XYZ file of C-alpha atoms in Angstrom:
667
model
C -28.240 94.235 182.047
C -24.702 95.263 182.537
C -25.153 96.223 186.172
C -22.718 94.437 188.470
C -21.784 95.118 192.131
C -18.746 97.368 192.506
C -16.542 95.743 195.187
C -13.517 97.423 196.848
C -10.754 97.703 194.409
C -7.320 96.362 195.243
C -4.707 99.040 194.833
C -1.914 96.631 194.398
C -1.780 94.000 191.536
C -0.380 90.837 192.998
C 1.722 89.914 190.074
C 5.110 91.040 188.802
C 5.179 93.132 185.556
C 8.131 91.867 183.650
C 7.501 93.962 180.506
C 7.750 97.751 180.460
C 4.607 99.674 179.379
C 5.432 101.456 176.201
C 3.890 104.594 174.891
C 2.108 102.633 172.047
C 0.170 100.526 174.621
C -3.017 102.713 174.486
C -4.975 100.272 176.689
C -2.290 99.307 179.173
C -4.540 100.434 182.033
C -7.257 97.925 181.028
C -4.791 95.107 181.648
C -3.870 96.561 185.003
C -7.618 96.793 185.926
C -8.423 93.038 185.153
C -5.201 91.469 186.577
C -6.558 91.320 190.212
C -9.465 89.110 188.964
C -9.279 85.783 190.941
C -9.373 83.489 187.999
C -6.606 85.410 186.154
C -4.495 85.250 189.310
C -5.067 81.529 189.462
C -4.196 81.337 185.698
C -0.938 83.080 186.338
C -0.225 80.799 189.332
C -0.309 77.884 186.912
C 2.039 79.460 184.431
C 4.375 76.696 183.124
C 1.895 73.901 183.571
C 2.364 71.626 180.478
C -1.320 71.500 179.692
C -4.320 73.599 180.666
C -7.796 74.071 179.355
C -9.312 77.542 179.750
C -12.900 78.442 179.432
C -13.720 82.022 178.371
C -15.290 84.174 175.722
C -13.398 85.469 172.642
C -12.865 88.773 174.460
C -10.552 86.981 176.975
C -7.987 86.153 174.306
C -5.988 89.408 174.503
C -6.321 89.421 178.293
C -4.997 85.949 178.789
C -2.125 86.448 176.331
C -1.179 89.854 177.714
C -1.334 88.619 181.333
C 1.049 85.787 180.535
C 3.395 88.076 178.660
C 3.427 90.580 181.457
C 4.627 87.775 183.792
C 7.606 87.250 181.435
C 6.274 84.187 179.655
C 6.688 84.067 175.876
C 3.442 83.269 174.164
C 2.583 81.756 170.780
C -1.018 82.644 170.163
C -2.636 80.524 167.469
C -5.909 81.419 165.632
C -7.964 79.620 163.035
C -7.926 82.451 160.302
C -5.780 85.332 159.197
C -8.472 87.818 160.073
C -8.537 86.623 163.670
C -4.759 86.829 163.781
C -4.747 90.360 162.616
C -7.457 91.401 165.062
C -5.721 89.764 167.941
C -2.400 91.316 167.022
C -3.929 94.775 166.914
C -5.582 94.249 170.313
C -2.369 93.061 171.917
C -0.464 95.992 170.509
C -2.944 98.301 172.228
C -2.534 96.410 175.557
C 1.261 95.661 175.540
C 2.764 97.871 172.934
C 4.057 97.325 169.348
C 7.613 96.465 170.454
C 6.822 93.129 172.098
C 4.082 91.705 169.762
C 4.411 90.563 166.145
C 2.200 88.640 163.705
C 3.828 85.825 161.630
C 1.834 85.636 158.415
C 1.251 82.276 156.719
C 1.851 81.412 152.968
C -0.961 82.149 150.572
C 0.131 78.903 148.736
C 0.176 75.196 149.492
C 3.553 73.634 150.320
C 3.747 71.749 146.972
C 2.147 74.311 144.721
C 3.933 75.657 141.778
C 3.564 79.199 143.048
C 5.769 81.260 145.428
C 4.409 83.147 148.427
C 4.445 86.921 147.977
C 7.647 88.804 148.869
C 5.921 90.859 151.586
C 4.668 87.737 153.251
C 8.077 86.122 153.175
C 9.750 89.432 154.379
C 7.516 89.705 157.432
C 7.933 86.051 158.343
C 11.715 86.212 158.191
C 11.824 89.559 160.150
C 9.886 87.829 162.938
C 12.011 84.739 162.875
C 15.123 86.941 162.990
C 13.935 88.727 166.121
C 13.257 85.311 167.703
C 16.728 84.126 166.888
C 18.548 87.316 167.842
C 16.520 89.295 170.330
C 19.492 91.490 171.012
C 19.449 93.124 167.598
C 17.821 96.526 167.210
C 14.647 96.244 169.140
C 14.414 97.918 172.496
C 12.356 95.049 174.040
C 12.498 91.255 173.227
C 9.654 89.790 171.200
C 7.259 88.312 173.756
C 4.206 87.479 171.865
C 3.858 85.903 168.321
C 0.527 85.678 166.738
C 0.150 83.029 164.038
C -2.583 81.001 162.288
C -2.857 77.294 162.489
C -1.520 77.144 158.898
C 1.849 78.485 160.020
C 1.904 76.150 163.064
C 1.488 72.951 161.130
C 3.638 73.819 158.020
C 7.231 72.742 158.267
C 9.791 75.305 157.285
C 13.506 75.448 156.544
C 15.756 75.360 159.603
C 17.950 78.448 160.287
C 15.793 81.018 158.548
C 16.346 83.249 161.599
C 20.017 83.174 161.000
C 19.869 84.771 157.628
C 21.247 88.282 158.110
C 19.246 91.050 156.410
C 20.789 94.071 154.864
C 20.987 96.823 157.415
C 22.315 100.231 156.380
C 22.528 103.199 158.708
C 23.517 106.783 157.792
C 27.151 107.477 158.451
C 28.194 103.742 158.304
C 30.756 102.427 155.870
C 29.737 99.532 153.487
C 31.370 98.208 150.385
C 28.982 99.293 147.652
C 29.346 96.293 145.413
C 29.087 93.938 148.426
C 25.677 95.487 149.283
C 24.354 95.021 145.764
C 25.629 91.375 145.732
C 24.002 90.797 149.112
C 20.658 92.193 147.869
C 20.806 89.829 144.901
C 21.572 86.847 147.249
C 18.597 87.704 149.344
C 16.366 87.195 146.292
C 15.838 90.974 145.483
C 15.207 91.535 141.744
C 17.317 94.183 140.024
C 15.189 96.430 137.741
C 15.499 99.790 136.036
C 13.009 101.451 138.426
C 11.596 100.157 141.577
C 7.904 99.475 141.392
C 7.060 96.707 143.842
C 8.274 95.075 146.924
C 11.429 92.911 146.563
C 13.060 95.042 143.900
C 16.235 97.265 143.839
C 17.686 99.687 141.275
C 21.100 101.102 140.930
C 21.964 104.599 139.416
C 25.554 105.599 139.993
C 26.046 105.822 143.738
C 22.337 105.690 144.547
C 20.518 102.480 145.321
C 16.713 102.306 145.418
C 15.394 99.365 147.572
C 11.911 98.334 148.333
C 12.074 96.035 151.375
C 9.095 93.718 151.736
C 8.354 95.026 155.230
C 8.299 98.682 154.305
C 5.434 100.871 153.293
C 7.530 102.804 150.767
C 10.823 102.160 149.003
C 14.059 103.673 150.283
C 16.686 105.669 148.385
C 20.200 105.058 149.789
C 22.855 107.454 148.611
C 26.517 106.463 148.905
C 29.473 108.794 148.913
C 32.179 106.336 148.161
C 31.519 103.527 150.661
C 29.760 105.791 153.233
C 26.016 105.884 153.426
C 25.431 109.581 153.269
C 21.660 109.762 153.179
C 18.626 107.463 153.340
C 15.153 108.635 152.369
C 11.763 107.155 151.557
C 10.123 108.065 148.221
C 6.816 107.530 146.515
C 6.608 104.850 143.779
C 4.199 106.851 141.691
C 6.402 109.911 140.957
C 9.820 109.035 142.660
C 9.415 112.135 144.896
C 11.022 112.075 148.326
C 8.728 111.634 151.217
C 10.734 111.740 154.394
C 14.340 111.014 155.561
C 15.227 107.786 157.296
C 17.968 106.664 159.672
C 18.091 103.065 158.643
C 17.161 100.568 156.031
C 16.245 97.059 157.061
C 15.939 94.634 154.148
C 15.108 90.966 155.028
C 15.146 88.153 152.428
C 12.338 87.954 149.918
C 12.424 84.154 149.537
C 12.621 81.370 152.218
C 14.650 79.359 149.759
C 17.683 81.167 148.657
C 19.909 80.034 145.862
C 23.014 79.152 147.879
C 25.848 77.088 146.516
C 24.519 74.083 148.422
C 21.077 74.525 146.887
C 22.398 74.928 143.416
C 24.545 71.815 143.786
C 21.643 69.802 144.982
C 19.515 70.922 142.092
C 22.270 70.076 139.616
C 22.451 66.554 140.954
C 18.738 66.129 140.700
C 18.409 67.429 137.132
C 19.541 64.161 135.675
C 17.296 62.084 137.918
C 14.105 64.053 137.340
C 12.066 63.093 134.267
C 11.595 65.607 131.530
C 8.885 68.024 132.434
C 8.027 71.255 134.417
C 10.030 70.078 137.556
C 13.065 69.290 135.487
C 13.010 72.728 133.897
C 12.503 74.176 137.385
C 15.506 72.297 138.670
C 17.711 73.572 135.757
C 16.801 77.135 136.588
C 17.600 76.651 140.182
C 20.838 74.941 139.292
C 21.728 77.908 137.118
C 21.032 80.386 139.929
C 17.903 81.780 138.345
C 14.977 82.390 140.769
C 11.828 80.654 139.573
C 8.218 80.840 140.674
C 7.295 77.805 142.758
C 10.796 76.628 143.543
C 9.787 76.515 147.197
C 7.851 73.384 146.405
C 11.231 71.606 146.021
C 12.448 72.537 149.553
C 12.349 68.901 150.773
C 14.785 67.611 148.035
C 16.965 70.683 147.898
C 17.445 71.297 151.622
C 17.518 67.661 152.814
C 16.100 67.060 156.303
C 16.729 70.570 157.494
C 12.977 71.268 158.286
C 11.503 72.313 161.528
C 8.217 73.649 163.013
C 7.332 77.019 164.316
C 7.379 75.672 167.899
C 11.020 74.799 167.424
C 12.072 78.488 167.139
C 10.028 79.845 170.044
C 12.017 80.708 173.218
C 12.203 78.211 176.109
C 9.244 78.564 178.435
C 6.731 79.432 175.646
C 3.046 78.898 176.143
C 1.246 77.779 173.069
C -2.339 79.158 173.271
C -4.965 77.826 170.844
C -7.738 80.435 170.642
C -10.918 78.439 169.882
C -9.322 74.954 169.555
C -12.394 73.485 167.974
C -12.320 75.707 164.961
C -8.398 75.248 164.826
C -8.654 71.466 164.735
C -11.222 71.640 161.951
C -9.055 74.110 159.965
C -5.979 71.965 160.520
C -7.739 68.766 159.275
C -8.959 70.676 156.242
C -5.413 71.821 155.401
C -3.931 68.323 155.813
C -6.569 66.858 153.570
C -6.207 69.550 150.917
C -2.513 69.062 150.881
C -2.743 65.318 150.649
C -5.269 65.600 147.852
C -3.063 67.850 145.967
C -0.172 65.296 146.063
C -2.402 62.400 145.223
C -3.693 64.307 142.241
C -0.160 64.876 141.117
C 0.554 61.171 141.290
C -2.561 60.307 139.230
C -1.781 62.832 136.492
C 1.865 61.781 136.298
C 0.840 58.099 136.033
C -1.485 58.871 133.199
C 1.274 60.602 131.282
C 0.001 64.118 131.858
C 1.820 67.212 133.083
C 1.342 67.220 136.883
C 1.300 70.428 138.863
C 4.144 68.842 141.048
C 5.936 65.813 139.560
C 6.386 63.433 142.432
C 7.135 60.392 140.371
C 10.940 60.645 141.228
C 10.856 63.067 144.073
C 9.622 62.677 147.782
C 8.159 66.073 148.724
C 6.116 64.677 151.635
C 8.575 66.211 154.233
C 7.095 69.610 153.783
C 3.466 68.468 153.944
C 1.230 69.926 156.584
C 1.568 68.000 159.863
C -1.362 66.843 162.035
C -2.431 69.029 164.891
C -1.865 66.182 167.269
C 1.565 65.502 165.998
C 2.576 69.145 166.406
C 1.096 69.206 170.021
C 3.166 66.089 170.937
C 6.303 67.751 169.347
C 5.751 70.938 171.307
C 5.198 69.084 174.629
C 8.388 67.075 173.953
C 10.286 70.320 173.515
C 9.134 71.565 176.968
C 6.496 74.012 175.608
C 3.153 74.406 177.417
C 0.108 73.647 175.320
C -2.932 75.570 176.468
C -6.361 76.062 174.909
C -8.917 78.793 175.427
C -12.539 77.879 174.276
C -15.858 79.504 174.717
C -17.582 76.114 174.928
C -18.405 74.454 178.219
C -16.418 71.449 179.314
C -16.798 69.081 182.258
C -13.159 68.448 182.693
C -11.793 68.886 186.187
C -8.639 70.455 184.789
C -10.535 73.211 183.122
C -10.053 76.726 184.553
C -13.141 78.854 184.101
C -12.346 82.474 183.728
C -14.713 84.808 185.387
C -14.921 86.986 182.357
C -18.218 87.014 180.566
C -19.465 88.449 177.326
C -21.676 91.517 177.192
C -25.121 91.343 175.512
C -25.236 92.506 171.898
C -27.323 95.558 171.349
C -27.707 95.438 167.591
C -27.857 99.190 167.318
C -30.098 99.930 170.193
C -27.978 102.771 171.588
C -30.698 103.854 174.083
C -30.660 100.514 175.757
C -26.893 100.435 175.874
C -26.678 103.880 177.486
C -29.394 102.864 180.000
C -27.338 99.940 181.095
C -24.231 102.057 181.312
C -26.142 104.677 183.405
C -27.324 101.994 185.782
C -23.899 100.421 186.047
C -22.145 103.613 186.825
C -24.775 104.582 189.290
C -23.775 101.592 191.440
C -20.197 102.757 191.467
C -18.949 100.481 188.642
C -16.312 101.347 186.164
C -16.977 101.186 182.426
C -14.836 101.506 179.316
C -16.196 102.301 175.759
C -13.658 101.449 173.069
C -14.126 103.054 169.610
C -11.871 103.060 166.592
C -11.392 106.717 165.950
C -10.879 110.045 167.765
C -13.833 111.634 166.259
C -15.980 108.818 167.179
C -14.741 109.008 170.774
C -15.625 112.679 170.995
C -19.052 112.099 169.620
C -19.698 109.185 171.898
C -18.819 111.430 174.952
C -21.321 113.941 173.805
C -23.981 111.361 173.415
C -23.264 109.886 176.773
C -23.488 113.188 178.530
C -26.800 113.957 176.726
C -28.073 110.653 178.085
C -27.009 111.693 181.638
C -24.179 109.162 181.768
C -21.017 110.451 183.285
C -18.344 110.112 180.697
C -14.656 111.199 180.114
C -12.652 111.100 176.980
C -9.172 109.546 177.494
C -7.491 111.285 174.549
C -4.016 109.992 175.481
C -5.206 106.467 175.942
C -6.265 104.328 178.960
C -2.907 104.251 180.752
C -4.270 103.831 184.223
C -7.233 101.602 185.456
C -10.577 103.278 184.668
C -12.239 105.485 187.255
C -15.198 104.190 189.139
C -18.724 105.523 188.492
C -17.616 106.831 185.072
C -17.556 105.662 181.441
C -14.106 106.175 180.179
C -14.204 106.585 176.321
C -10.918 105.650 174.464
C -9.673 104.917 171.042
C -8.669 101.316 170.469
C -8.941 98.161 168.392
C -10.913 95.808 170.653
C -13.523 93.959 168.741
C -15.331 92.120 171.638
C -16.554 93.718 174.934
C -16.666 91.871 178.245
C -17.600 92.193 181.896
C -15.659 91.221 185.021
C -18.337 90.964 187.683
C -15.963 90.365 190.547
C -14.278 93.814 189.788
C -17.466 95.767 188.697
C -15.827 96.415 185.319
C -17.655 96.577 182.014
C -15.937 97.037 178.686
C -18.061 97.772 175.506
C -16.884 98.236 171.975
C -18.506 99.947 169.063
C -19.167 96.478 167.558
C -21.151 95.561 170.673
C -23.516 98.556 170.217
C -23.806 98.755 166.512
C -23.421 95.169 165.634
C -21.004 95.908 162.799
C -17.649 94.088 162.971
C -14.471 94.369 161.036
C -14.539 98.236 160.649
C -11.551 100.344 161.175
C -10.283 98.678 164.236
C -7.483 96.789 162.594
C -6.582 99.060 159.714
C -3.823 101.597 159.738
C -5.063 105.237 159.717
C -2.396 106.236 157.336
C -2.840 108.096 154.045
C -1.306 107.148 150.791
C 0.875 109.758 149.104
C -0.981 111.713 146.487
C 0.297 110.896 143.021
C 1.433 113.829 141.075
C -0.754 114.721 138.222
C 0.665 113.624 134.771
C 3.678 112.244 136.528
C 6.221 110.899 133.988
C 7.070 107.106 133.969
C 10.248 106.610 131.982
C 9.463 103.095 131.280
C 6.104 104.103 129.754
C 7.624 106.823 127.471
C 8.083 106.255 123.809
C 10.524 107.979 121.464
C 8.916 111.200 120.337
C 6.595 111.764 123.287
C 6.434 115.341 124.432
C 7.451 116.185 127.988
C 7.585 119.421 129.998
C 10.592 120.323 132.188
C 9.881 122.694 135.012
C 12.902 124.822 134.173
C 13.549 124.345 130.410
C 10.043 123.995 128.908
C 8.593 121.542 126.264
C 10.863 118.933 124.811
C 10.742 115.603 122.906
C 11.754 112.421 124.669
C 14.350 110.361 122.779
C 15.589 107.514 125.058
C 16.934 106.435 128.327
C 20.793 106.469 128.321
C 23.546 105.571 130.838
C 26.543 107.806 131.257
C 29.657 107.434 133.257
C 30.681 110.594 135.098
C 34.366 110.914 136.203
C 35.302 113.031 139.270
C 36.184 112.391 142.713
C 34.514 108.959 142.506
C 33.667 107.523 139.015
C 30.002 106.709 138.840
C 27.432 105.533 136.321
C 23.926 107.028 136.207
C 20.883 106.728 134.056
C 19.302 109.760 132.295
C 16.268 110.855 130.262
C 17.500 112.227 126.928
C 15.258 115.116 125.924
C 15.539 116.964 122.718
C 14.765 120.777 122.420
C 14.605 123.264 119.553
C 18.067 124.049 118.014
C 19.740 127.261 119.151
C 20.652 128.065 115.645
C 18.691 127.605 112.468
C 19.754 124.594 110.426
C 21.424 122.962 113.309
C 20.330 119.782 115.150
C 18.173 120.189 118.238
C 19.864 120.723 121.654
C 19.774 117.834 124.051
C 19.227 117.773 127.824
C 20.192 114.878 130.136
C 17.835 114.607 133.006
C 18.859 112.308 135.940
C 16.310 109.827 136.918
C 16.427 111.017 140.491
C 15.079 114.357 139.244
C 11.942 112.960 137.639
C 9.852 115.165 139.823
C 10.752 118.059 137.506
C 9.439 116.323 134.360
C 5.799 115.866 133.327
C 3.946 114.601 130.308
C 2.686 117.186 127.960
C -1.118 117.125 127.955
C -2.078 119.916 125.529
C -4.528 119.271 122.822
C -2.428 120.755 120.012
C 1.040 119.811 118.694
C 3.394 121.969 120.776
C 6.413 123.924 119.731
C 9.735 122.809 121.223
C 11.315 125.244 123.677
C 14.882 126.516 123.279
C 17.417 125.688 125.929
C 18.869 128.812 127.599
C 16.477 131.113 125.813
C 13.786 133.277 127.232
C 10.869 131.698 125.332
C 9.922 129.441 128.150
C 10.280 132.189 130.738
C 8.017 134.439 128.681
C 5.465 131.652 128.257
C 5.441 131.206 132.073
C 5.238 134.922 132.463
C 2.173 135.050 130.228
C 0.657 132.232 132.111
C 1.224 134.036 135.495
C -0.349 137.246 134.033
C -3.436 135.149 132.846
C -3.729 133.636 136.289
C -3.668 137.174 137.896
C -6.490 138.260 135.574
C -8.475 135.170 136.449
C -7.781 135.915 140.172
C -9.043 139.485 139.768
C -12.186 138.233 138.231
C -12.557 135.710 141.095
C -12.139 138.581 143.555
C -15.015 140.457 141.869
C -17.027 137.237 141.855
C -16.368 136.594 145.547
C -17.246 140.214 146.446
C -20.581 139.846 144.661
C -21.175 136.624 146.557
C -20.382 138.216 149.913
C -22.967 140.924 149.263
C -25.713 138.351 148.512
C -27.396 136.315 151.258
C -26.081 132.812 151.700
C -25.744 130.092 154.309
C -22.449 129.956 156.178
C -21.081 126.499 156.960
C -19.452 126.119 160.355
C -16.029 124.299 160.965
C -15.773 120.517 160.840
C -17.924 118.937 163.499
C -17.117 115.683 165.477
C -19.541 114.046 163.209
C -17.444 114.719 160.190
C -14.363 113.510 162.117
C -16.356 110.412 163.118
C -17.304 109.742 159.525
C -13.717 110.119 158.274
C -12.372 107.805 160.907
C -15.017 105.248 160.072
C -14.054 104.993 156.434
C -12.856 101.381 156.331
C -10.440 101.666 153.345
C -7.198 103.463 152.481
C -7.998 106.262 149.972
C -6.608 105.854 146.429
C -4.466 108.671 145.007
C -7.296 109.927 142.902
C -9.661 109.997 145.987
C -7.148 112.003 148.010
C -6.611 114.399 145.031
C -10.343 114.975 144.842
C -10.582 115.510 148.623
C -7.700 118.014 148.681
C -9.176 119.949 145.649
C -12.605 120.140 147.360
């Protein structure tokens, strides 16, 4: 049963709140409601203790971290897996706000593997490290909580990564155009003809397209001389503008940049390394050519300039290990896997084979995973508090037992859950039901009222402590419910009631842009392909060309060269140069028959479109008659969208593909 006594509530929380409550903190009132709990007050009283063991359920993780952060204590929250890190980050953003919480992703590769981590992973990591090193830059609030996996905790990284300045451009600022391009190349961005993936940039005259690894969409930066005149995001699929932007923030795409020092170190080692893959990799690095897997050479190219994640955290940080038993197991597995990888390389190299990492002449052990005990001692030596939060019982006298308990799982038994909520609110207790979507929240309120349970929908979020004798339904990302008997508070999540985890709680409810039908991709066009220009009609694609335009500022731009029918008989066909930033006006020709080329400047294309409009009007007239006949016949009228439909849409656990969105819009 959920029923707990409802004691008198304290109107004053006996702790200082060092962090402002932001508008993005949908569940800030939940933290305010649980802070008066005696064990949490004792926990805050021990803030700064070098070592503390906490006992509590998984649901206590965001509460403990948020309580420490609200007291002004920086927190490094460590989880065993990436999924747990993502869930905890989403929960903390709901409680504290997005401005003070960040997730530090881990590499997808081993430290010595001949593979490089993805550009988006590196970009997010370096953006977080930059905020830690320079909290005064840009953000309204300093970064107070960093969520990371144990993999990031025990993996050494290059020192000074937070000191690498990103490329930041704002509308109205002056920046030397060539310097910006050179800086992008220095930060490991790849120059291409057309931006397609993160970590790429393209140049067309005074326009620079950049796809920062931390952005959802690439950005188009337009220069007027050395002044940034406009920044706007655009879709990769059809290059069409999505929305204007005030700033472009482009962090590096690699953690090992090809600086003069790195290239010089690689040049010295080329002669020492035996012939093989590593020697070839060294040669590329020495020549300033980025190569996949060059991060495996960090120990020999960067010297002893390695540090741990705990070294970059602010003074007074509390390292909190969530479920330390699983973290220790995961850390031991990572250390063993990394060691086996190196040992396998030694054996292959000794047998004359081609090893994945040639360690015969290079000592790469400096970047190997460290043992968790070694990392803990290093953190304590640096003055950081090392705390653990475990759901397992311990007999230690130093263990602080949180008076926060798990709620019973209902496994889809909604009637039993509502009966328990009805009994709990009847005694004056407060309850909160957290669901992932707005439609689900509205439907839950209706179901609760039908079951004679007093309920209210907090559409704007739970910004104040929940009211007594009422179930407050709110949208949020909490995965685990809990109860605080001392306060008469119960919090349930949709996962507690249905038993289904990992739904929409941690995903962004944003839609992908709809790809334009038959959108033209210049890189996929072949000479002779037919295309249709919105203003000039059907033409034949010839090639991509680059032309220099002289005027107030000389600039070079790329164009699609399209051939049209000749204006005079016996003459060569007319040609049209279409700038690549106007590709939204060009589509592929998809007709079944061989088309006739249009004439530039003539009236043929206008007449063709006129005939098409006339045919459309005729079809529309037929449709009007058809709809009139349908109106006169009996039918079943469907009502407006119901909360059930909104609930179904919110519960869809994936981001729709462009084709799916097109089908939805057409229906």
